[in-house]
């Protein structure tokens, strides 16, 4: 059934390396609606090939294009990806400049194709400190795709989960100070309404590539009950096959949200 929905005529689809992607076991009704990805391993992938780290970042950008399209075909409604963290400013200045230039290039070259593909682009993170050229491309992407109804590509740029929560607390404290909100009325929904992801559901599935087992300050509030799936594969080599594998693993999980399965 899923292969019909995806419009696939082959027994399985294939990733760029020719490996078959088995979709026959995936149940469309159980596909995670929101998937978050920590795209790790660009630099290590490049070093393994004797290339500079920047070579890996460029390759990772190409991988993202493929994965967004395949995620949409699987029925995933939102994809949140960790592109540049608040801690990434500590990297060598040449690498930071390359990443900023890559963001400008990516939001220029890929925008038309994403728009044609009905992708809606969103961003989360602090605008302060980002180059004007990056901010201009971000604003343009938001404007061009705001009415699109396909998958949401939520890109985390200059993002930190702790900073996000601090910002939310400050906004809520201001409302209390101004008398617009009573402390006893603050609840989980109040906080969610002041996060970058307001209006979006929490991620059902968090994927981390590159083999590390940590969340790296990513969506700390939102992933409270997300299912985790990790792979040692570096992000530039992440394939449609691996995304399908992650989704299949998710579908087999027993999500209880702190309760018990009554079956």
mmCIF file of N, CA and C in Angstrom, residues 118 120 142-149:
data_model
loop_
_atom_site.group_PDB
_atom_site.id
_atom_site.type_symbol
_atom_site.label_atom_id
_atom_site.label_comp_id
_atom_site.label_asym_id
_atom_site.label_seq_id
_atom_site.Cartn_x
_atom_site.Cartn_y
_atom_site.Cartn_z
ATOM 1 N N UNK A 118 6.582 22.161 -2.812
ATOM 2 C CA UNK A 118 5.566 22.509 -1.819
ATOM 3 C C UNK A 118 6.084 22.425 -0.380
ATOM 4 N N UNK A 120 7.379 23.897 3.052
ATOM 5 C CA UNK A 120 7.292 25.139 3.823
ATOM 6 C C UNK A 120 8.516 25.223 4.727
ATOM 7 N N UNK A 142 11.115 32.350 4.117
ATOM 8 C CA UNK A 142 9.861 32.334 4.873
ATOM 9 C C UNK A 142 8.718 32.908 4.040
ATOM 10 N N UNK A 143 9.006 34.011 3.375
ATOM 11 C CA UNK A 143 7.975 34.692 2.582
ATOM 12 C C UNK A 143 7.548 33.844 1.388
ATOM 13 N N UNK A 144 8.521 33.292 0.681
ATOM 14 C CA UNK A 144 8.229 32.550 -0.548
ATOM 15 C C UNK A 144 7.442 31.273 -0.271
ATOM 16 N N UNK A 145 7.722 30.612 0.854
ATOM 17 C CA UNK A 145 7.123 29.291 1.113
ATOM 18 C C UNK A 145 6.009 29.307 2.155
ATOM 19 N N UNK A 146 5.627 30.466 2.628
ATOM 20 C CA UNK A 146 4.708 30.524 3.767
ATOM 21 C C UNK A 146 3.344 29.896 3.488
ATOM 22 N N UNK A 147 2.911 29.874 2.233
ATOM 23 C CA UNK A 147 1.601 29.308 1.901
ATOM 24 C C UNK A 147 1.681 27.860 1.423
ATOM 25 N N UNK A 148 2.882 27.301 1.410
ATOM 26 C CA UNK A 148 3.022 25.910 0.968
ATOM 27 C C UNK A 148 2.409 24.971 1.995
ATOM 28 N N UNK A 149 1.900 23.847 1.507
ATOM 29 C CA UNK A 149 1.150 22.928 2.382
ATOM 30 C C UNK A 149 1.810 21.559 2.517
#
